[in-house]
Coordinates of C-alpha atoms and ligand atoms in Angstrom, one line a residue:
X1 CA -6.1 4.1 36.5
X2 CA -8.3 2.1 38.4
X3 CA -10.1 2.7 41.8
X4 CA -11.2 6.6 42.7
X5 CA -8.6 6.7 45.7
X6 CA -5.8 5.6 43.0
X7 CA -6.8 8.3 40.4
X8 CA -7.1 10.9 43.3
X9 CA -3.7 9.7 44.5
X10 CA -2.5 9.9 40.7
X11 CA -3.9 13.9 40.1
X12 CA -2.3 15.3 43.3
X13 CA 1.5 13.6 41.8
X14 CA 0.4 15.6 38.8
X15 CA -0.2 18.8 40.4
X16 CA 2.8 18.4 42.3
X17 CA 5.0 17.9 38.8
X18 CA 2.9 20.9 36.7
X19 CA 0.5 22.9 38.9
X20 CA -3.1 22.0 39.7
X21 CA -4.8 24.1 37.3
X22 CA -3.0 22.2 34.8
X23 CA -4.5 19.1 36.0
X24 CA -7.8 18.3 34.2
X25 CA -10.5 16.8 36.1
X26 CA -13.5 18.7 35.9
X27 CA -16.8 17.2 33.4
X28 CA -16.7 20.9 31.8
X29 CA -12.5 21.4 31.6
X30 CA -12.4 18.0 29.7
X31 CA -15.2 18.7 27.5
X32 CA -13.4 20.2 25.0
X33 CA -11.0 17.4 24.8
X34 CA -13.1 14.6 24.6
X35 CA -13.8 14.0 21.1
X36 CA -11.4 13.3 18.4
X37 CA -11.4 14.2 14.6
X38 CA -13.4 11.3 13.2
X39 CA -15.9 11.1 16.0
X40 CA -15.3 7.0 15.8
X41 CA -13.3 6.0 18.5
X42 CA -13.3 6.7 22.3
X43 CA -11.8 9.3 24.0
X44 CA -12.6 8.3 27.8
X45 CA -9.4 10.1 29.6
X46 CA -10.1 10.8 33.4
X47 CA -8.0 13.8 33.2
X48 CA -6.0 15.9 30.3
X49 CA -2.4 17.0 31.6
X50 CA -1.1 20.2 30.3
X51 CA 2.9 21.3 31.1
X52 CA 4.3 23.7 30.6
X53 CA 8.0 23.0 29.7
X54 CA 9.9 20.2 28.5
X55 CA 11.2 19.1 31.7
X56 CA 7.6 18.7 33.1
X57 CA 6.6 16.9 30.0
X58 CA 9.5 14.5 31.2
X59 CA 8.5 14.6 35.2
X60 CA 5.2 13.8 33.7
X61 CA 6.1 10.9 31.8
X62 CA 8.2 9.1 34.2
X63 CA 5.3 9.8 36.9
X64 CA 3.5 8.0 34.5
X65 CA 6.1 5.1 33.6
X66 CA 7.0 4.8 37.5
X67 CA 3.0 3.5 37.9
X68 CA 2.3 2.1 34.5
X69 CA -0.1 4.8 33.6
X70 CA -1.2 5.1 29.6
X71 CA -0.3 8.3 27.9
X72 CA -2.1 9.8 25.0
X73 CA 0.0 12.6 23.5
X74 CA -2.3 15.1 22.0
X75 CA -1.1 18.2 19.9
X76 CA -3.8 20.1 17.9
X77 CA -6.1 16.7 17.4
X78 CA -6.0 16.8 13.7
X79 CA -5.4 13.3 12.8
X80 CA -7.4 11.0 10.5
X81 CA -6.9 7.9 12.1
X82 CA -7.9 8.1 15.8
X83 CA -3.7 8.0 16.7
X84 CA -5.2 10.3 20.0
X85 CA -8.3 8.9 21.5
X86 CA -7.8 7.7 24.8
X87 CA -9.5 5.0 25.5
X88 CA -11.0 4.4 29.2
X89 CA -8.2 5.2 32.1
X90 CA -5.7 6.7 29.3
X91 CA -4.4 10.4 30.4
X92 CA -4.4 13.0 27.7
X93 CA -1.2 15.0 27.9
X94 CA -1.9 18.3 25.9
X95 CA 1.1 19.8 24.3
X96 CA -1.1 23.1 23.7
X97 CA 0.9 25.0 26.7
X98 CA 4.4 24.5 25.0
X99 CA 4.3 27.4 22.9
X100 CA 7.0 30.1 22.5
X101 CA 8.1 32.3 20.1
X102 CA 9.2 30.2 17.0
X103 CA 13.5 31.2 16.4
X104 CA 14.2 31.7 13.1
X105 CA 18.2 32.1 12.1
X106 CA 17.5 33.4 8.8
X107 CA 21.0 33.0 7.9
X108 CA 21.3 29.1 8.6
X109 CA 17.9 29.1 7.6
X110 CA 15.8 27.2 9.7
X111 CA 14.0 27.5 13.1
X112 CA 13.4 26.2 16.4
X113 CA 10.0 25.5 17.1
X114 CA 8.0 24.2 20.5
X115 CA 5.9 21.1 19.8
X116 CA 2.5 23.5 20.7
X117 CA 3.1 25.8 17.8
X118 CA 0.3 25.5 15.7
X119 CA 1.5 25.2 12.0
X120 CA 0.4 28.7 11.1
X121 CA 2.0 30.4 13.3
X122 CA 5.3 28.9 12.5
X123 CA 4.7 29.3 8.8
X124 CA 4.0 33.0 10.0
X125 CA 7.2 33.6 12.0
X126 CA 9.0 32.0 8.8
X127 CA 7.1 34.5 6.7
X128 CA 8.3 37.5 8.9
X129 CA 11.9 36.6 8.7
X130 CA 11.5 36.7 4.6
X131 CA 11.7 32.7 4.6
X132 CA 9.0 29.9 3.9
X133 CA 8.1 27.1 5.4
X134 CA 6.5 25.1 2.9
X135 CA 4.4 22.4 4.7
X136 CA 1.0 23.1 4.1
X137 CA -2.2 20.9 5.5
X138 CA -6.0 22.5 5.4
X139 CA -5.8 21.8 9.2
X140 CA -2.8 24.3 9.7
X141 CA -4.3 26.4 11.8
X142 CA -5.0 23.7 14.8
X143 CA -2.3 21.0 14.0
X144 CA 0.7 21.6 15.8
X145 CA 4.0 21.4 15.2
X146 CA 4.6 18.0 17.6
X147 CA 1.8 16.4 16.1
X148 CA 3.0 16.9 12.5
X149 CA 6.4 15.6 13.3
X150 CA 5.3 12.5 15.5
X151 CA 2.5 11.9 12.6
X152 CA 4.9 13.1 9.5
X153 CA 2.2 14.6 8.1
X154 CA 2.3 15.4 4.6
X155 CA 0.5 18.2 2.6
X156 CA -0.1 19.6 -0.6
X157 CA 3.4 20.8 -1.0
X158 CA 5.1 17.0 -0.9
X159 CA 5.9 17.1 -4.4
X160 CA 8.5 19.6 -4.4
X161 CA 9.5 19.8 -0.9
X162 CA 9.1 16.6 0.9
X163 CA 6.8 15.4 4.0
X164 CA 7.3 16.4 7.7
X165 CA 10.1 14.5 8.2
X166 CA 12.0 16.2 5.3
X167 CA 12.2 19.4 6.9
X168 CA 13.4 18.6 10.4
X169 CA 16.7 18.4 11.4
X170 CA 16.5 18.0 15.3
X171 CA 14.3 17.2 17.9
X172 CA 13.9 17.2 21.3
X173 CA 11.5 14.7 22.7
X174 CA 11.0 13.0 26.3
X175 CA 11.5 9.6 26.5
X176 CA 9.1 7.2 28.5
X177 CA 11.3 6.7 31.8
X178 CA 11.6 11.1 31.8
X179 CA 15.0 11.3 30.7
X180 CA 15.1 14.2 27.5
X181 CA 16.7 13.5 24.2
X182 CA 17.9 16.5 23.3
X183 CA 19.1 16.9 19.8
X184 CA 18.2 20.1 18.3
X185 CA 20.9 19.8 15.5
X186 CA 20.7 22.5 13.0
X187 CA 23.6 21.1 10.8
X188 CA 22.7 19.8 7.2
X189 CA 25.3 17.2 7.7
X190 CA 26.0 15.2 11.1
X191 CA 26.6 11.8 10.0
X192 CA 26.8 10.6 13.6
X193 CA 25.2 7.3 14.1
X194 CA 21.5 5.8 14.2
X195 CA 19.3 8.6 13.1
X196 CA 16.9 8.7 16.4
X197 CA 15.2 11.8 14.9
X198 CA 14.1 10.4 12.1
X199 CA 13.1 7.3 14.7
X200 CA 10.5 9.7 16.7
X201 CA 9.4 11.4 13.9
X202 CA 6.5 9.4 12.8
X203 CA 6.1 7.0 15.4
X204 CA 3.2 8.8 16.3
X205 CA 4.1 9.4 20.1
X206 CA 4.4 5.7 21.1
X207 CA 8.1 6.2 21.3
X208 CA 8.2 9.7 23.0
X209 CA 6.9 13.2 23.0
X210 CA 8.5 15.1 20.8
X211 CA 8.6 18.7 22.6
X212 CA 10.7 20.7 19.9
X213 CA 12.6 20.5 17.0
X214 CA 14.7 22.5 14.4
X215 CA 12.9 22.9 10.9
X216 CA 14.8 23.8 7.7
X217 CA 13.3 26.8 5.9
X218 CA 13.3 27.5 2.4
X219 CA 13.5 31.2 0.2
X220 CA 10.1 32.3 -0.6
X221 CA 9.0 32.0 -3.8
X222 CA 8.6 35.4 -5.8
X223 CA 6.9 34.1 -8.7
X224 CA 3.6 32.0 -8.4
X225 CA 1.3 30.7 -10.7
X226 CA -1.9 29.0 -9.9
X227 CA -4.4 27.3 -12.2
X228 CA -7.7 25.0 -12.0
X229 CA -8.1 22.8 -14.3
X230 CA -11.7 20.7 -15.6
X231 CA -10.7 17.4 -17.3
X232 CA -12.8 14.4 -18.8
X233 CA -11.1 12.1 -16.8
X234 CA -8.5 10.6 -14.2
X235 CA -6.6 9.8 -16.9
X236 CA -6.1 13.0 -18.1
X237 CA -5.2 14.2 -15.8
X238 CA -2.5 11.7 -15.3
X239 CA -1.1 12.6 -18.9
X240 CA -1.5 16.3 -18.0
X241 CA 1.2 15.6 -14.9
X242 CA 3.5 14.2 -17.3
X243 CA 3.3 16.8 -19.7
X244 CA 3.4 19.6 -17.4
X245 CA 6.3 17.1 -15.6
X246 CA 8.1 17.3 -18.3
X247 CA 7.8 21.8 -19.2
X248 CA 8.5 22.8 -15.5
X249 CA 9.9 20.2 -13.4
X250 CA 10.5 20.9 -9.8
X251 CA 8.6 24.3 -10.4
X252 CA 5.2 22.5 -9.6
X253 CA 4.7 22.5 -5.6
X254 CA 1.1 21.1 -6.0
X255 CA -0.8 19.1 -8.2
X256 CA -3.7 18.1 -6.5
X257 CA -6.9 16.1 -8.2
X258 CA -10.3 16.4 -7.6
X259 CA -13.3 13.7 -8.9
X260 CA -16.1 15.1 -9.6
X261 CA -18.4 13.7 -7.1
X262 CA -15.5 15.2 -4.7
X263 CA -16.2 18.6 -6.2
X264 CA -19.9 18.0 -5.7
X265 CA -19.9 17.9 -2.2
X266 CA -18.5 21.3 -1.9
X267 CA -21.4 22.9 -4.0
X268 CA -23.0 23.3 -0.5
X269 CA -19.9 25.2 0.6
X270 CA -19.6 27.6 -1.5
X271 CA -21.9 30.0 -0.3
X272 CA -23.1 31.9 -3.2
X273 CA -19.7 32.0 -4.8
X274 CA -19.6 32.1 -8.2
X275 CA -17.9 28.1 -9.0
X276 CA -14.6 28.3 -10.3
X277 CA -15.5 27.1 -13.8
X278 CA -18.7 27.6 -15.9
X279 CA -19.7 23.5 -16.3
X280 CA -19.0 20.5 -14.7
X281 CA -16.0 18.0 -15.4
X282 CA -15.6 14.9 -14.7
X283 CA -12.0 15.8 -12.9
X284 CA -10.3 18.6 -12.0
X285 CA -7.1 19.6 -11.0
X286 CA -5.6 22.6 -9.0
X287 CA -2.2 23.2 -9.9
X288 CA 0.9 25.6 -8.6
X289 CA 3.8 26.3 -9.6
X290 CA 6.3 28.2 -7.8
X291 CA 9.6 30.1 -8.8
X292 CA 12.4 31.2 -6.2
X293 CA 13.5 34.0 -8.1
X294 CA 12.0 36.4 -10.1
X295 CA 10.4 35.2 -13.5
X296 CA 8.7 37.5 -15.2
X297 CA 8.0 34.5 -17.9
X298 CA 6.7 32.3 -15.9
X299 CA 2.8 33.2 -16.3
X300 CA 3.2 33.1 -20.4
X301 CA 4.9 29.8 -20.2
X302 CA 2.1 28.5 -18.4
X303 CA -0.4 30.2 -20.3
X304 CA 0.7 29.0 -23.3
X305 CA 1.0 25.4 -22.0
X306 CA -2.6 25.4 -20.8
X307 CA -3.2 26.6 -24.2
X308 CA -1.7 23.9 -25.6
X309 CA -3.3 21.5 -23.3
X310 CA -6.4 22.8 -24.3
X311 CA -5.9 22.1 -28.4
X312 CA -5.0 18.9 -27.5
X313 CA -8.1 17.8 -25.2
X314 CA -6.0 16.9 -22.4
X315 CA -8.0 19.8 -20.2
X316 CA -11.3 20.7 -21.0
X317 CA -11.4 24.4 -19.4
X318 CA -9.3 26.2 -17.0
X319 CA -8.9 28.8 -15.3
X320 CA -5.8 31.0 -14.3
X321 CA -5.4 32.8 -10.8
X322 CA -4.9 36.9 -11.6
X323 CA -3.9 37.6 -8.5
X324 CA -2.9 36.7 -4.6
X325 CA -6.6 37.0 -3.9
X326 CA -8.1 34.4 -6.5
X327 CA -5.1 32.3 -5.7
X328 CA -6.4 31.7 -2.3
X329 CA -9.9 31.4 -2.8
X330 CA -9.2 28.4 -4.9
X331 CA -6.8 27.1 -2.6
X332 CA -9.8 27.5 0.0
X333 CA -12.2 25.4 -1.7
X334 CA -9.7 22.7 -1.8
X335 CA -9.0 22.8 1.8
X336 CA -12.7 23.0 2.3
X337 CA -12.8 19.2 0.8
X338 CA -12.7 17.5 3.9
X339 CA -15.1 19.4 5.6
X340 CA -17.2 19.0 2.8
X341 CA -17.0 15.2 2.5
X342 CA -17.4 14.6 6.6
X343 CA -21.1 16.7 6.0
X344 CA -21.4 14.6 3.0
X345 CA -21.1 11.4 4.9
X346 CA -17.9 10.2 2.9
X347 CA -17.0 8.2 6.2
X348 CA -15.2 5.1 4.6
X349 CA -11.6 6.4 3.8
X350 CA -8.9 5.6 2.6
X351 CA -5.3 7.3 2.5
X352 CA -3.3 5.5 0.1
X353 CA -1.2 5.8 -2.5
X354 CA 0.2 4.0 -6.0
X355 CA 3.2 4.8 -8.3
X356 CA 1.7 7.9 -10.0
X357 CA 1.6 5.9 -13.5
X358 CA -0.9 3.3 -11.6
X359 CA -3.4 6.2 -10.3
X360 CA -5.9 6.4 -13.0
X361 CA -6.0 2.6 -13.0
X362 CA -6.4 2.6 -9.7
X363 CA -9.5 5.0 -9.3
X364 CA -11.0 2.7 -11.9
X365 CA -10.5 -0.2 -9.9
X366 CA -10.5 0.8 -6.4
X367 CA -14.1 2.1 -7.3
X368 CA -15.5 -1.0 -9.2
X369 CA -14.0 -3.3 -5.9
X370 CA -16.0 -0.9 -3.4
X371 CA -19.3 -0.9 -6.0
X372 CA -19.1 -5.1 -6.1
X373 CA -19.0 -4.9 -1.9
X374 CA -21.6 -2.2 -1.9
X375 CA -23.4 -1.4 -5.4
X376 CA -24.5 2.4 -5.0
X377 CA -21.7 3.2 -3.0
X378 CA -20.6 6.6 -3.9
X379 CA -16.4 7.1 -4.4
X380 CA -15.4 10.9 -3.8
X381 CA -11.3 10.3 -4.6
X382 CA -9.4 13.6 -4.5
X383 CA -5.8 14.4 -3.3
X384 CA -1.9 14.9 -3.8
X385 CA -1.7 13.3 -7.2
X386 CA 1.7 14.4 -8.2
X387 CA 3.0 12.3 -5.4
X388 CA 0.7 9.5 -6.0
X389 CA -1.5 10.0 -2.8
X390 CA -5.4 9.6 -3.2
X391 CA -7.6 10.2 -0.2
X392 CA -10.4 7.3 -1.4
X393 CA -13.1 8.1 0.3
X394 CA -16.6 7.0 0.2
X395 CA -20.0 8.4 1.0
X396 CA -23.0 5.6 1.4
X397 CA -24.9 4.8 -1.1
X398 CA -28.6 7.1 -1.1
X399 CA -30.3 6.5 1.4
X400 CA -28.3 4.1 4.1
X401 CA -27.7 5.5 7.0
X402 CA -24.4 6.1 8.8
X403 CA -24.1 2.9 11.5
X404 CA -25.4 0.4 8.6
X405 CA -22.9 2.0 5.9
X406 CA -19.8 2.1 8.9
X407 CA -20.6 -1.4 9.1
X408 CA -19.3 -2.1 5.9
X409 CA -16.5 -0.5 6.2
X410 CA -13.9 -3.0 6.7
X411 CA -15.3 -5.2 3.3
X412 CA -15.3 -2.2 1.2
X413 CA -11.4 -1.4 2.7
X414 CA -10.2 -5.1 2.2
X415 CA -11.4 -4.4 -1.5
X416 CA -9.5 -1.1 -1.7
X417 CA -6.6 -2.1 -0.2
X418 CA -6.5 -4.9 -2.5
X419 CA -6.5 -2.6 -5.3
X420 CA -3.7 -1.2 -4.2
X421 CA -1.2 -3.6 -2.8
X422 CA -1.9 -5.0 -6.7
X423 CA -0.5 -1.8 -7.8
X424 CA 2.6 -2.1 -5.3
X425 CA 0.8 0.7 -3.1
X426 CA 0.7 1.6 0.7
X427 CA -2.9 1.1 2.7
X428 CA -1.5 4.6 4.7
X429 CA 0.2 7.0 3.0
X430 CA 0.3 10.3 4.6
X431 CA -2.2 10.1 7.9
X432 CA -0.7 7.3 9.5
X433 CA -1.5 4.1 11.7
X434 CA -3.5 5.7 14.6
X435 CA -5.9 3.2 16.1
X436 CA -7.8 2.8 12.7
X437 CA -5.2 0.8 10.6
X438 CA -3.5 -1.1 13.1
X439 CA -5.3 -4.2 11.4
X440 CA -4.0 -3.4 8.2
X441 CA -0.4 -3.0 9.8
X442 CA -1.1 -6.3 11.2
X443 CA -1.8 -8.0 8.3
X444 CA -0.2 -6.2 5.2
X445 CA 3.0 -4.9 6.8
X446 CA 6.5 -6.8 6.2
X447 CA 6.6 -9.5 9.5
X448 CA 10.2 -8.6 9.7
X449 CA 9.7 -4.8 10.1
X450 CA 7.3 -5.7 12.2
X451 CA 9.3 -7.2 14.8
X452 CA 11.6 -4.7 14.3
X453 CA 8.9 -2.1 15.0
X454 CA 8.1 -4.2 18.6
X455 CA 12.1 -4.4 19.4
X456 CA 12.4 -0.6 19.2
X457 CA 8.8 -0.2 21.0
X458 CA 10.0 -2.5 23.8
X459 CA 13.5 -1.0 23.9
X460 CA 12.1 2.8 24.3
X461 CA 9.1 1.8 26.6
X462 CA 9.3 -1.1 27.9
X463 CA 6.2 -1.3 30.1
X464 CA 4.3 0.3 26.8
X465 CA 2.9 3.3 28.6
X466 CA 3.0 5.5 25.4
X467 CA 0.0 5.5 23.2
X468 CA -0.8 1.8 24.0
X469 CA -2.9 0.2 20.8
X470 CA -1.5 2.8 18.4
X471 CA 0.7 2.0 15.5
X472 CA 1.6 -1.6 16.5
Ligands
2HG1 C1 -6.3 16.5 2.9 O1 -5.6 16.2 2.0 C2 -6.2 15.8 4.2 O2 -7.1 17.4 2.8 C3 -7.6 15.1 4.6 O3 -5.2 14.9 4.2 C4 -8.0 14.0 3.8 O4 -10.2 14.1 4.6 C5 -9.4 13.4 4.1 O5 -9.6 12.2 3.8
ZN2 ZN1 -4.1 14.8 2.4

């Protein structure tokens, strides 16, 4: 949007398609929507657009198409990787306002959802109707449920039950030119033709705006074990995953790692808490597992494999939630991670992943690449080992400040990423392209998929109104 008159001209078509008090033009009604998750790339938009319905999500969109206006989606502004900062003339269309009741068919056993669900609240209305939905994130409470499709976000649950994109099983989205593809199928099998769902999911609204979908549920577990876990090292704890691989299968739903200079940033957060364990370890890991049906056995079993693990020196010390309530205090410190690392200044991140055998090489590695850019540079790795996905990050090294260490960033990522592609790994592997990795899309993705990537772009929106300089 260029000139005054034009935007003026542009709001009062807006108001028209969704109401004027859902237009979004005022310094203090944008304020809260100016700013996005990382705090390093722009979010300029004139106004933030908020339907209330699919259809004006659509009347929306081909207003936009019609004058070649950029569209940021933006669902609960969770992402890592700047995928909804709008730059300068960019409109922000807010999903927040498509919000129903979530429909759970218990029987079929999945639900419809509205894109402006917040995770939570699904995973509550699942709950309710005796039925979990396993996709977990520490942001839960703001993502939404558009946002986690379009991003296929990922979680500590992936292990066992998949990313985003393994729980949906229709969508309906608005396409750039305002038509609505509606396809909420709630069958496990319809075999009929190219898979458009699974086209839109992940694309990271460049391809549409996904405005509702059918998830698949699951039974909720009865029996739950937790345990935290101190370790001398990475790779122990990548022999401790094989072992406990190997005793109880698909009955671990998260196996999540945490270095110990991860674990050190959250010292500041644990307000008077007593820690978790009595010393420090070089690595930890928080572990569940998870058993449909009743199993009274499960907590000896697992007792007497961290026993076991313990005569062995694979784990150092552990400790074994009692109950719900210890369960999800340690849960909470390890959603409190990146909280912890953004006060910490562990700016220089990295979301990748390696075959699970490679990940203890790779920490080694990654970390001696980063110190050879930047000796004193302090790597903070935790995340989803079990499915091989580190979050890599890195906090400066004492005493440099935050521009001069930023500055570095893209050295200290070529090094990373190096690491990783040696170890047949991806440079994103759960948070997406956004606006931050589209030069590692550029120059490490297949040129093939590429192109096919700009075909289906070009096909969907030609005049590339939708999140313009994400993704591709
Ligand atoms: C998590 O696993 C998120 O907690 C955030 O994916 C990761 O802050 C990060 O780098
Ligand atoms: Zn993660």
């Amino acid at each position: 949007m260029s000139s005054d008159t034009a935007f003026q001209h542009y709001t009062a078509a807006f108001a028209g398609l969704i109401g004027a008090r859902h237009v979004l033009t005022s310094a203090e009604a944008l304020a809260p929507y100016l700013s996005e998750e990382r705090g390093l790339y722009p979010v300029k938009a004139p106004c933030v657009l908020r339907p209330g319905s699919t259809d004006e999500v659509a009347a929306v969109l081909a207003c936009c198409n019609a004058h070649g206006i950029a569209v940021v989606p933006r669902g609960g502004n969770t992402g890592m990787v700047g995928g909804t900062a709008a730059p300068e003339g960019h409109v922000l269309l807010s999903l927040d306002r498509l919000a129903g009741a979530p429909q759970v068919d218990s029987v079929n056993a999945t639900m419809t959802v509205d894109a402006g669900c917040t995770l939570q609240s699904a995973q509550e209305a699942a709950r309710e109707a005796g039925l979990y939905l396993p996709l977990s994130l520490a942001s839960e409470g703001s993502a939404q449920i558009g946002g986690v499709l379009a991003t296929n976000a990922g979680g500590v649950n992936v292990l066992r039950y998949g990313n985003a994109r393994d729980f949906c099983l229709g969508i309906e989205a608005a396409l750039a030119d305002g038509r609505v593809l509606s396809d909420l199928n709630a069958l496990r099998k319809n075999n009929t033709g190219y898979d458009l769902r699974n086209l839109l999911i992940g694309s990271e609204g460049t391809l549409g705006v996904i405005t509702r979908a059918v998830l698949r549920l699951h039974p909720m577990p009865r029996s739950r074990q937790t345990a935290f876990m101190g370790l001398a090292s990475a790779g122990r704890a990548l022999e401790l995953y094989n072992r406990m691989r190997g005793l109880f299968g698909d009955q671990i739903s998260a196996f999540e790692f945490i270095s110990a200079p991860a674990w050190a940033m959250l010292a500041p957060h644990l307000h008077g808490r007593a820690a978790p364990l009595a010393e420090g370890h070089r690595a930890y890991v928080l572990m569940d597992l998870a058993s449909v049906g009743d199993d009274p056995g499960l907590e000896e079993r697992f007792q007497n494999s961290l026993a076991a693990a313990f005569d062995e020196g694979l784990i150092e010390d552990a400790t074994l939630a009692a109950n719900e309530t210890q369960r999800a205090a340690l849960w909470d410190l390890r959603e409190r991670l990146p909280e912890a690392q953004k006060h910490a200044g562990a700016d220089i991140k990295h979301d990748i992943s390696v075959p699970v055998s490679a990940l203890a090489d790779f920490i080694a590695e990654g970390q001696a690449a980063a110190e050879a850019v930047l000796p004193g540079i302090v790597g903070a790795p935790f995340g989803h080992f079990g499915d091989g996905n580190l979050h890599f990050n890195f906090a400066p090294p004492p005493g440099m400040n935050r521009s001069d260490f930023r500055a570095r960033a893209p050295e200290v990522t070529q090094a990373v990423v190096g690491v990783c592609l040696r170890h047949r790994g991806s440079f994103s592997a759960e948070h997406g392209i956004g606006r931050a990795k589209t030069g590692e899309m550029a120059r490490y993705k297949n040129p093939v998929a590429l192109d096919v990537m700009r075909a289906i772009k070009r096909a969907l929106d030609p005049k590339g109104i939708l999140n313009p300089g994400a993704v591709l």
